[in-house]
Amino acid sequence: MAAPVVATGLTLVVGSLLFAALGYDPLATLQAFFIAPLNSLNGLSEWLLKASPLILIACGLAVGFRANVWNIGAEGQLIVGAIAACGVGLFYPNPESPILLPLMVLAGACGGMAWAAIPAFLRARMNTNEILVTLMLTYIATLLLSWLVHGPWRDPAGFNYPQTALLSAAAMFEPFDYAYRLNASVFITVVAVFLMWLFTDRSFLGYKMSVSGAAPLAARYAGFRESSAVWIGLLAGGAAAGVAGMAEVAGPLGQLSPQISPGYGFAAIIVAFIGRLNAFGIVLGGLLMSLLFLGGEAVQMNLGLSAALTRIFQGILLFFLLAADFFIFYRLRRIPEHA
Amino acid sequence: MDLFIAIFTGTIIAATPLIFAALGELVVEKSGVLNLGIEGMMLIGAAFAFWAVIAGLPMPVAILAGALGGAAASLLFGVLALTFLTNQYAAGLALAIFGSGVSAFLGRNFGSAPIDALDRISIPFLSDIPVIGPMFFRFDPMVYFAIVMFAVISWFLYRTKGGLILRTIGESPETAHAIGYPVIRIRYLAVLFGGLMAGLAGAYLSVAYTPLWVENMTAGKGWISLALVVFATWRPLRVLLGAWLFGGMTILQLQGQALGIAVPSELLSALPYLATIVVLVIISQNRQMLALHFPASLAKPFRPAT
């Protein structure tokens, strides 16, 4: 558990050096980046709102990462999930139906899984590297979304903006309080965290997945097929990302536009690692990562700094985390001379 | 005929950044290291070069700045992957994310004005030959430099002792270490070289190919370069052919959009990514050829036992 804490601390140190180098008072900027955003109820609501998709996706991805299945295209699966869910929300015959929202959750999961099934099939049956395929599919998903909102799904009453019509009230999660944006979709994340814990820590299948990641030969000897790990790993990530996309479109967004995610799919990869690929850690990692997103927005608005700082911090955090692992794994100790 | 020449030269130009990046990664992977961060190194290279041009530095210095930016970024990966023995997938991903952040941060004040692109040179006499001249002898110097780098790398890998050592390390670092070669140091050099080449590729994008600043201007070219190395089954000539194939794909879809072909422009834009997947699937079928040329120690951390 030490490595993530050390990495976070070092990231803060580098961050303050960076702020100082840019000519900002480091302490005041750190305060503006990491503390000020949480100083209000609205800030707390935004914090959880952004942490929710990150944690949800990271839980799904971690199932695959444990088995050495490298799905790095969650961003694309999120987009396709959002498209599928929004499609149901827009075109379901009865826009007031109470089953509309559950249907959309299902559609989001199916959309994400369908997008993840492509690399799963190609890896399991055609021996094709899933890293590159999931990434290429992310670019394609972005283009698909762009085509839909510029073309067939564009809101005719939308003044030519590239966006769909707004979803009906029944097709959206109700906020807990209309003053803030946090909504019931966080419960999906809570359930996902529990399921993920159940799967990885309490199920035989989850155990076999871990074995096939840590010791592929042993797993094969025990009769566990690699292709099952590939399918389960990718579909878990796809389903989680798809539902996260659904929750974005049926929550804070309310409609599709060309850009629906600030990079949740990529950031979730880092969250999964910070969280040590286990459920409890991922929750903490997601909260931290969400704060990085909030802080980036806050210093952009208040100090005129670039929101690109968020991605820089994400990268640095992951660098330090990986490096910290080394010092924990290979613990340094003095060797007596002439030993 | 003019259209043919335009497509031909466009293909060569579009392939140039891919050639730089993929050849650099080829050398890295031949040493047994997998650096997934090409996209990030390219973006940093692109930002550094563009920055240098805006600052009024001469073009060669700007391109050098791009290359050095890529190399500096690769060093971050090197320290993690080679000294700290981290998972190379994760370290490469971190570099990709970090690089896109750094380049966007540097680029926040670049504005949207185009710069004067790298000049093309007309080789005397040769460039005046009809058809042949415009097809082969009127490119900017970087296009020729990419071909030179291809020749140098092919020669180095397969005709020099240094290349043999590098490939040995990629196959079996234990053996190379036992013979007495400094595995980690050579891998560092390979990673730095890969960063240099990715930086060049990025610099080419921002000062020659599309001489204006757009955030995330590489648009997946770094990842496509990674795919090209697999497609090429780790052989330089096939990297070159693959880059031209993808360059041609890019130009054809741009021509298609310009001609107003009655399909959505997004579909045409998706073609290079689709093609990458298709090509990867096809190449993955030939397990024997992959196994033959695949550097056996790829992405496996190595720590010399002292």
XYZ file of C-alpha atoms in Angstrom:
645
model
C 0.000 0.000 0.000
C 3.019 2.285 0.466
C 3.842 2.815 -3.204
C 0.681 4.760 -4.181
C 1.063 7.065 -1.181
C 4.744 7.698 -1.926
C 3.954 8.254 -5.617
C 1.200 10.736 -4.769
C 3.530 12.617 -2.440
C 6.295 12.793 -5.028
C 3.817 13.942 -7.664
C 2.827 16.795 -5.369
C 6.497 17.732 -4.907
C 7.136 17.747 -8.656
C 3.870 19.623 -9.138
C 4.923 22.397 -6.785
C 8.327 22.626 -8.484
C 6.525 22.867 -11.808
C 4.249 25.631 -10.515
C 7.235 27.487 -9.096
C 9.054 27.183 -12.424
C 6.024 28.670 -14.176
C 6.150 31.642 -11.816
C 3.226 30.730 -9.564
C 3.339 30.511 -5.807
C 3.574 26.729 -5.367
C 1.627 26.409 -2.132
C -1.189 28.664 -3.275
C -1.383 26.824 -6.591
C -1.384 23.408 -4.953
C -4.139 24.659 -2.700
C -6.068 25.901 -5.757
C -5.464 22.584 -7.542
C -6.113 20.012 -4.845
C -8.048 21.624 -1.994
C -10.133 24.517 -3.253
C -12.186 22.333 -5.639
C -13.495 20.342 -2.649
C -14.405 23.353 -0.546
C -18.095 23.334 -1.398
C -20.987 20.919 -1.655
C -20.943 21.461 -5.404
C -17.251 20.610 -5.440
C -17.873 17.381 -3.537
C -20.702 16.497 -5.914
C -18.444 17.072 -8.924
C -15.673 15.062 -7.251
C -17.869 11.979 -6.890
C -19.490 12.574 -10.277
C -16.106 12.373 -12.009
C -14.728 9.622 -9.755
C -17.677 7.367 -10.541
C -16.888 6.578 -14.211
C -13.170 6.331 -13.445
C -13.732 3.764 -10.698
C -16.321 1.869 -12.726
C -14.084 1.561 -15.786
C -10.975 0.785 -13.736
C -12.805 -2.106 -12.037
C -13.651 -3.583 -15.417
C -10.175 -3.063 -16.829
C -8.463 -4.504 -13.759
C -10.216 -7.834 -14.334
C -8.403 -8.014 -17.672
C -5.097 -6.561 -16.481
C -4.892 -9.250 -13.799
C -4.872 -11.817 -16.578
C -2.403 -9.805 -18.693
C -5.135 -8.772 -21.115
C -4.279 -5.234 -22.173
C -7.451 -3.396 -23.034
C -6.363 0.191 -23.473
C -9.333 1.176 -25.618
C -11.855 1.763 -22.829
C -12.304 5.275 -24.186
C -13.727 3.807 -27.397
C -15.911 1.322 -25.516
C -17.220 4.200 -23.420
C -18.151 6.108 -26.574
C -19.927 3.166 -28.179
C -21.758 2.447 -24.918
C -22.901 6.060 -24.807
C -24.026 5.879 -28.436
C -26.019 2.684 -27.869
C -27.643 4.037 -24.715
C -28.453 7.381 -26.261
C -29.907 5.618 -29.298
C -32.309 3.706 -27.050
C -33.107 6.883 -25.125
C -33.882 8.845 -28.275
C -35.768 6.263 -30.298
C -37.618 4.115 -27.757
C -41.317 4.505 -28.658
C -42.437 5.626 -25.212
C -40.080 8.347 -23.911
C -41.821 8.360 -20.500
C -41.581 4.622 -19.877
C -40.103 3.640 -16.489
C -38.186 0.782 -18.097
C -36.375 3.167 -20.419
C -33.495 3.890 -18.040
C -32.776 0.223 -17.233
C -32.931 -0.524 -20.955
C -30.359 2.191 -21.563
C -28.018 0.743 -18.929
C -28.330 -2.583 -20.702
C -27.742 -0.960 -24.084
C -24.654 0.830 -22.755
C -23.209 -2.398 -21.405
C -23.972 -4.236 -24.650
C -22.490 -1.439 -26.761
C -19.267 -1.429 -24.776
C -19.087 -5.219 -24.803
C -19.718 -5.351 -28.544
C -16.849 -2.952 -29.152
C -14.601 -4.977 -26.823
C -15.710 -8.244 -28.409
C -13.883 -7.304 -31.616
C -10.396 -7.307 -30.042
C -11.416 -10.296 -27.884
C -12.334 -12.331 -30.960
C -9.249 -11.197 -32.842
C -6.943 -12.019 -29.937
C -8.577 -15.317 -28.973
C -9.127 -16.680 -32.461
C -6.752 -14.772 -34.720
C -3.782 -14.225 -32.387
C -3.926 -10.440 -32.937
C -2.421 -8.029 -30.386
C -5.275 -6.485 -28.401
C -3.371 -3.320 -27.427
C -3.249 -1.973 -30.950
C -6.710 -3.171 -31.938
C -8.427 -1.611 -28.902
C -6.622 1.660 -29.607
C -7.456 1.750 -33.287
C -11.077 1.029 -32.393
C -11.020 4.064 -30.101
C -10.174 6.315 -33.036
C -12.890 4.644 -35.077
C -15.441 5.071 -32.260
C -14.620 8.788 -32.096
C -15.254 9.083 -35.822
C -18.474 7.088 -35.544
C -19.714 9.462 -32.860
C -18.683 12.471 -34.931
C -20.582 11.103 -37.940
C -23.742 10.456 -35.901
C -23.901 13.901 -34.307
C -23.002 15.717 -37.529
C -25.304 13.574 -39.637
C -28.182 11.212 -38.953
C -28.669 11.910 -35.249
C -28.224 15.674 -35.324
C -30.998 17.512 -33.527
C -33.047 19.235 -36.251
C -34.004 21.932 -33.734
C -30.408 22.354 -32.563
C -29.358 25.386 -34.638
C -26.993 23.178 -36.621
C -24.841 22.399 -33.597
C -23.318 18.910 -33.870
C -25.346 17.354 -31.080
C -28.369 15.115 -30.611
C -31.674 16.164 -29.096
C -31.800 16.231 -25.303
C -32.898 13.008 -23.653
C -36.309 12.964 -21.999
C -36.513 13.164 -18.200
C -37.310 9.445 -17.964
C -34.155 8.654 -19.904
C -31.915 10.382 -17.402
C -30.711 9.713 -13.873
C -32.355 12.066 -11.459
C -29.852 14.181 -9.496
C -30.010 13.796 -5.711
C -30.540 17.532 -5.521
C -31.252 19.699 -8.500
C -28.664 22.239 -7.354
C -25.889 19.694 -8.052
C -25.132 17.218 -10.812
C -24.389 14.088 -8.768
C -26.966 11.415 -9.582
C -28.037 7.863 -8.826
C -25.602 6.377 -11.338
C -22.959 6.323 -8.577
C -24.841 3.340 -7.131
C -23.976 1.395 -10.278
C -20.326 2.073 -9.508
C -20.790 0.949 -5.906
C -22.308 -2.314 -7.127
C -19.525 -2.730 -9.684
C -16.857 -2.314 -7.010
C -18.552 -4.975 -4.904
C -18.887 -7.351 -7.875
C -15.272 -6.783 -8.787
C -14.170 -7.607 -5.235
C -16.383 -10.697 -5.240
C -14.964 -11.823 -8.570
C -11.288 -11.243 -7.896
C -11.114 -12.166 -4.210
C -13.874 -14.669 -3.704
C -14.458 -16.567 -6.935
C -12.569 -19.490 -8.394
C -12.855 -18.024 -11.893
C -11.248 -14.783 -10.723
C -8.477 -16.790 -9.119
C -7.878 -18.678 -12.340
C -7.725 -15.374 -14.235
C -5.038 -14.137 -11.856
C -3.064 -17.333 -12.240
C -3.208 -17.102 -16.003
C -1.795 -13.584 -15.723
C 0.927 -14.375 -13.225
C 1.916 -17.814 -14.491
C 0.494 -18.613 -17.930
C 2.155 -22.018 -18.111
C 0.766 -23.063 -14.745
C -2.694 -21.924 -15.816
C -2.471 -23.929 -19.012
C -1.306 -26.971 -17.085
C -4.280 -26.574 -14.774
C -6.539 -26.670 -17.808
C -7.600 -23.039 -17.907
C -7.823 -21.803 -21.447
C -6.122 -18.514 -22.270
C -8.952 -17.567 -24.600
C -11.438 -17.575 -21.696
C -9.250 -15.058 -19.870
C -9.109 -12.907 -22.990
C -12.885 -12.945 -23.440
C -13.707 -12.342 -19.776
C -11.072 -9.649 -19.402
C -12.087 -7.673 -22.444
C -15.843 -8.035 -21.976
C -15.606 -6.922 -18.330
C -13.735 -3.791 -19.379
C -16.100 -3.175 -22.280
C -19.231 -3.561 -20.175
C -17.912 -1.236 -17.471
C -16.791 1.394 -19.952
C -20.086 1.151 -21.855
C -22.117 1.668 -18.694
C -19.867 4.577 -17.744
C -20.551 6.129 -21.135
C -24.270 5.551 -20.616
C -24.098 7.266 -17.218
C -22.376 10.282 -18.757
C -24.970 10.711 -21.481
C -27.881 9.998 -19.130
C -26.363 12.193 -16.432
C -24.326 15.383 -16.749
C -24.468 15.505 -20.566
C -28.072 14.698 -21.448
C -27.178 14.399 -25.124
C -24.372 13.301 -27.434
C -21.854 15.743 -28.871
C -18.523 15.102 -30.657
C -16.591 15.096 -27.384
C -18.254 13.241 -24.528
C -15.352 12.166 -22.334
C -12.346 14.095 -21.039
C -10.281 10.941 -21.340
C -11.912 8.814 -18.616
C -11.090 5.654 -20.547
C -7.365 6.379 -20.538
C -7.227 7.803 -17.018
C -8.992 4.666 -15.754
C -5.973 2.619 -16.831
C -3.869 4.644 -14.407
C -6.564 4.328 -11.738
C -6.453 0.553 -12.087
C -2.700 0.572 -11.545
C -2.753 3.041 -8.661
C -5.411 0.832 -7.115
C -3.131 -2.190 -7.402
C -5.811 -3.893 -9.509
C -7.960 -4.465 -6.450
C -11.367 -3.040 -5.697
C -10.616 -1.026 -2.588
C -7.478 0.509 -4.052
C -9.319 1.440 -7.222
C -11.852 3.451 -5.220
C -9.042 5.513 -3.692
C -7.253 5.788 -7.033
C -10.440 6.970 -8.714
C -11.000 9.643 -6.080
C -7.426 10.860 -6.556
C -7.676 10.880 -10.337
C -11.006 12.674 -10.220
C -9.353 15.343 -8.092
C -6.682 15.732 -10.782
C -9.420 16.416 -13.350
C -11.162 18.899 -11.035
C -7.912 20.624 -10.131
C -6.936 20.985 -13.778
C -10.260 22.668 -14.519
C -10.018 24.853 -11.422
C -6.552 26.245 -12.152
C -7.550 26.783 -15.761
C -10.524 28.887 -14.706
C -8.968 30.678 -11.744
C -5.306 31.042 -12.662
C -5.375 30.747 -16.441
C -3.165 27.635 -16.342
C -3.704 24.974 -18.992
C -5.971 22.029 -18.255
C -3.314 19.929 -19.990
C -1.645 19.940 -16.560
C -4.088 17.188 -15.627
C -2.574 14.821 -18.175
C 0.957 15.817 -17.142
C 0.130 14.991 -13.525
C -1.478 11.713 -14.595
C 1.694 10.725 -16.413
C 3.980 11.776 -13.560
C 1.837 9.935 -11.031
C 2.058 6.722 -13.012
C 5.816 7.178 -13.503
C 6.370 7.549 -9.766
C 4.053 4.696 -8.940
C 5.940 2.326 -11.219
C 9.271 3.511 -9.863
C 8.107 3.233 -6.249
C 7.169 -0.385 -6.873
C 10.769 -1.093 -7.700
C 12.015 0.177 -4.360
C 9.440 -1.854 -2.524
C 9.968 -5.003 -4.526
C 13.752 -4.800 -4.406
C 14.122 -3.414 -0.914
C 17.420 -1.590 -0.454
C 19.589 -2.726 2.389
C 23.189 -2.266 3.374
C 25.438 -5.191 2.719
C 28.315 -5.414 5.178
C 31.657 -5.029 3.446
C 33.496 -8.208 2.483
C 30.246 -10.081 2.845
C -1.101 12.270 -64.798
C -0.980 15.241 -62.462
C -3.340 13.456 -60.113
C -1.138 10.372 -60.195
C 1.953 12.448 -59.405
C 0.063 14.211 -56.603
C -0.984 10.872 -55.078
C 2.487 9.423 -55.473
C 4.327 12.337 -53.878
C 1.633 12.722 -51.225
C 2.112 9.063 -50.303
C 5.861 9.458 -49.920
C 5.421 12.547 -47.749
C 2.683 11.042 -45.578
C 4.845 7.959 -45.053
C 7.881 9.926 -43.879
C 6.901 10.428 -40.212
C 5.805 6.786 -40.030
C 9.181 5.675 -41.408
C 11.092 7.655 -38.781
C 8.959 6.516 -35.858
C 8.614 2.876 -36.905
C 12.310 2.429 -37.758
C 13.223 3.907 -34.382
C 10.841 1.540 -32.612
C 12.202 -1.341 -34.679
C 15.670 -0.758 -33.231
C 14.225 -0.492 -29.707
C 12.266 -3.717 -30.086
C 15.228 -5.510 -31.663
C 17.038 -4.861 -28.380
C 14.181 -6.573 -26.539
C 12.451 -3.453 -25.214
C 8.870 -2.479 -26.031
C 8.232 1.261 -25.801
C 4.519 1.912 -26.290
C 5.021 5.643 -25.784
C 5.786 6.629 -29.397
C 2.662 8.768 -29.587
C 3.837 10.786 -26.578
C 7.417 11.162 -27.826
C 6.163 12.263 -31.248
C 3.905 14.878 -29.687
C 6.745 16.244 -27.568
C 8.990 16.320 -30.643
C 6.304 18.129 -32.620
C 5.825 20.712 -29.861
C 9.559 21.328 -29.383
C 10.180 21.798 -33.108
C 7.194 24.097 -33.544
C 8.265 26.095 -30.508
C 11.761 26.526 -31.936
C 10.377 27.779 -35.236
C 8.149 30.327 -33.497
C 11.142 31.434 -31.438
C 12.845 32.277 -34.716
C 15.422 29.496 -34.740
C 16.542 28.155 -38.118
C 14.758 25.088 -39.441
C 17.563 22.532 -38.909
C 17.852 23.606 -35.279
C 14.086 23.294 -34.866
C 14.116 19.752 -36.217
C 17.038 18.895 -33.976
C 15.103 20.331 -31.024
C 12.215 18.019 -31.888
C 14.518 15.024 -32.030
C 16.122 15.912 -28.709
C 12.704 16.417 -27.138
C 11.729 12.907 -28.200
C 15.001 11.537 -26.843
C 14.548 13.281 -23.500
C 11.074 11.794 -23.219
C 12.383 8.339 -24.066
C 14.887 8.655 -21.241
C 11.991 8.808 -18.765
C 10.768 5.518 -20.158
C 14.295 4.119 -20.128
C 14.834 4.853 -16.451
C 11.560 3.158 -15.554
C 11.838 0.163 -17.848
C 15.571 -0.496 -17.681
C 16.729 0.748 -14.299
C 13.546 0.269 -12.277
C 12.477 -2.850 -14.214
C 8.840 -1.785 -14.347
C 6.235 -3.329 -16.540
C 7.110 -1.953 -19.974
C 3.495 -1.765 -21.116
C 2.587 0.471 -18.191
C 5.703 2.637 -18.518
C 5.041 3.162 -22.223
C 1.416 4.063 -21.594
C 2.472 6.548 -18.923
C 4.829 8.123 -21.446
C 2.061 8.352 -24.044
C -0.267 10.146 -21.617
C 2.505 12.329 -20.206
C 3.680 13.323 -23.687
C 0.226 14.346 -24.828
C -0.116 16.479 -21.681
C 3.300 18.102 -22.056
C 2.749 18.892 -25.724
C -0.704 20.345 -25.087
C 0.738 22.402 -22.243
C 3.622 23.726 -24.347
C 1.254 24.361 -27.217
C -1.246 26.431 -25.247
C 0.290 29.687 -26.500
C 1.300 28.593 -29.987
C -1.753 30.183 -31.556
C -3.389 28.860 -34.671
C -1.292 30.656 -37.290
C 0.596 28.461 -39.735
C 4.372 28.744 -39.969
C 6.571 28.684 -43.061
C 6.959 25.010 -43.798
C 10.275 23.307 -44.340
C 11.353 24.239 -47.879
C 11.335 21.643 -50.573
C 14.491 21.334 -52.587
C 14.688 20.812 -56.311
C 17.679 18.691 -57.141
C 19.394 20.399 -60.100
C 18.817 18.825 -63.535
C 17.140 15.677 -62.120
C 14.091 17.620 -60.963
C 13.589 18.945 -64.507
C 13.030 15.504 -66.036
C 9.364 15.282 -66.976
C 7.262 13.090 -64.665
C 10.305 11.510 -62.959
C 11.497 14.908 -61.742
C 8.357 15.928 -59.854
C 7.888 12.346 -58.637
C 11.286 11.819 -57.073
C 13.404 14.954 -56.914
C 11.346 17.764 -55.433
C 10.870 16.737 -51.823
C 11.983 18.431 -48.640
C 15.305 17.119 -47.288
C 13.662 15.096 -44.489
C 12.037 12.778 -47.023
C 15.452 11.818 -48.342
C 16.835 11.658 -44.834
C 14.189 9.069 -43.926
C 15.364 6.855 -46.771
C 18.977 7.347 -45.698
C 18.029 6.318 -42.160
C 16.390 3.203 -43.557
C 19.611 2.286 -45.348
C 21.749 3.048 -42.299
C 19.556 1.024 -39.946
C 19.344 -1.968 -42.299
C 23.106 -1.906 -42.683
C 23.697 -1.491 -38.962
C 21.336 -4.270 -37.880
C 22.427 -6.912 -40.344
C 25.928 -5.980 -41.519
C 27.756 -4.734 -38.427
C 28.957 -6.291 -35.216
C 27.053 -3.660 -33.251
C 23.839 -4.755 -34.932
C 24.555 -8.382 -34.160
C 25.120 -7.530 -30.493
C 21.897 -5.532 -30.390
C 19.929 -8.417 -31.877
C 21.579 -10.898 -29.528
C 20.485 -8.801 -26.584
C 16.963 -8.804 -27.971
C 16.973 -12.579 -28.324
C 18.709 -13.483 -25.100
C 19.971 -10.792 -22.748
C 21.279 -13.500 -20.416
C 23.585 -14.820 -23.116
C 24.775 -11.360 -24.108
C 25.406 -10.524 -20.475
C 27.324 -13.754 -19.926
C 29.566 -12.968 -22.884
C 30.234 -9.630 -21.256
C 28.165 -7.089 -23.159
C 26.639 -4.232 -21.168
C 22.997 -5.181 -21.817
C 21.404 -2.320 -19.923
C 23.662 0.333 -21.435
C 23.006 -0.879 -24.974
C 19.292 -1.022 -24.322
C 19.453 2.557 -23.060
C 21.135 3.594 -26.300
C 18.466 1.808 -28.336
C 15.666 3.472 -26.352
C 17.313 6.894 -26.798
C 17.678 6.270 -30.507
C 13.994 5.338 -30.700
C 13.120 8.572 -28.899
C 15.298 10.574 -31.266
C 13.539 9.045 -34.267
C 10.069 9.525 -32.787
C 11.004 13.137 -32.052
C 12.084 13.564 -35.679
C 8.779 12.090 -36.806
C 6.886 14.557 -34.631
C 9.038 17.458 -35.799
C 8.334 16.497 -39.386
C 4.601 16.596 -38.690
C 4.590 20.044 -37.119
C 7.109 21.879 -39.317
C 6.741 20.176 -42.688
C 3.650 17.977 -43.059
C 1.011 20.250 -41.502
C 2.931 23.372 -40.483
C 0.473 24.598 -37.879
C -0.161 23.651 -34.293
C -3.079 21.385 -33.504
C -3.393 19.679 -30.133
C -2.824 15.926 -30.443
C -1.774 16.458 -34.045
C -0.250 12.994 -34.332
C -3.781 11.529 -34.376
C -2.659 7.981 -33.706
C 0.373 7.952 -36.015
C 2.545 6.815 -33.105
C 0.300 3.834 -32.493
C 0.143 3.055 -36.200
C 3.965 3.040 -36.201
C 3.872 0.388 -33.484
C 1.542 -1.653 -35.646
C 3.870 -1.163 -38.602
C 6.713 -2.830 -36.725
C 4.551 -5.893 -36.138
C 3.301 -5.737 -39.717
C 6.914 -5.641 -40.890
C 7.711 -8.668 -38.722
C 10.659 -6.662 -37.395
C 12.384 -6.185 -40.754
C 13.426 -2.734 -42.013
C 12.483 -3.120 -45.666
C 8.976 -4.178 -44.724
C 8.716 -1.163 -42.420
C 9.436 1.016 -45.423
C 6.885 -0.781 -47.608
C 4.303 -0.717 -44.831
C 4.791 3.007 -44.266
C 4.224 3.664 -47.961
C 1.124 1.505 -47.888
C -0.289 3.522 -44.989
C 0.862 6.785 -46.530
C -1.002 5.835 -49.679
C -4.097 4.998 -47.661
C -3.985 8.411 -45.987
C -3.595 10.243 -49.270
C -6.281 8.243 -51.052
C -8.798 9.013 -48.338
C -7.856 12.699 -48.407
C -8.238 12.716 -52.198
C -11.555 10.927 -51.785
C -12.747 13.616 -49.375
C -11.536 16.344 -51.742
C -13.369 14.758 -54.662
C -16.508 14.637 -52.557
C -17.092 10.908 -52.894
C -20.584 10.188 -51.620
C -19.583 8.492 -48.391
C -19.288 10.206 -45.017
C -15.885 11.819 -44.532
C -15.662 10.075 -41.164
C -15.724 6.711 -42.912
C -12.831 7.769 -45.120
C -10.952 9.128 -42.108
C -11.426 5.784 -40.366
C -9.793 3.862 -43.222
C -6.177 4.054 -41.958
C -7.270 2.749 -38.540
C -9.388 0.015 -40.093
C -6.523 -0.895 -42.392
C -4.202 -1.159 -39.394
C -6.531 -3.693 -37.779
C -6.962 -5.699 -40.975
C -3.235 -5.785 -41.615
C -2.523 -6.846 -38.031
C -5.041 -9.667 -38.310
C -3.553 -10.918 -41.556
C 0.010 -10.799 -40.299
C -0.940 -12.527 -37.047
C -2.048 -15.582 -38.988
C 1.504 -16.405 -39.922
C 2.653 -17.551 -36.510
C 5.756 -19.169 -37.885
C 7.063 -15.991 -39.482
C 6.235 -13.983 -36.374
C 8.053 -16.467 -34.174
C 11.038 -16.406 -36.491
C 11.584 -12.657 -36.364
C 10.083 -11.745 -33.003
C 12.794 -10.627 -30.543
C 12.428 -13.385 -27.979
C 13.027 -11.193 -24.916
C 10.626 -8.424 -26.023
C 9.085 -6.565 -23.074
C 10.664 -8.884 -20.509
C 12.572 -6.994 -17.826
C 16.179 -8.038 -17.492
C 18.337 -7.524 -14.430
C 21.954 -8.608 -14.700
C 22.889 -10.903 -11.839
C 26.023 -9.443 -10.347
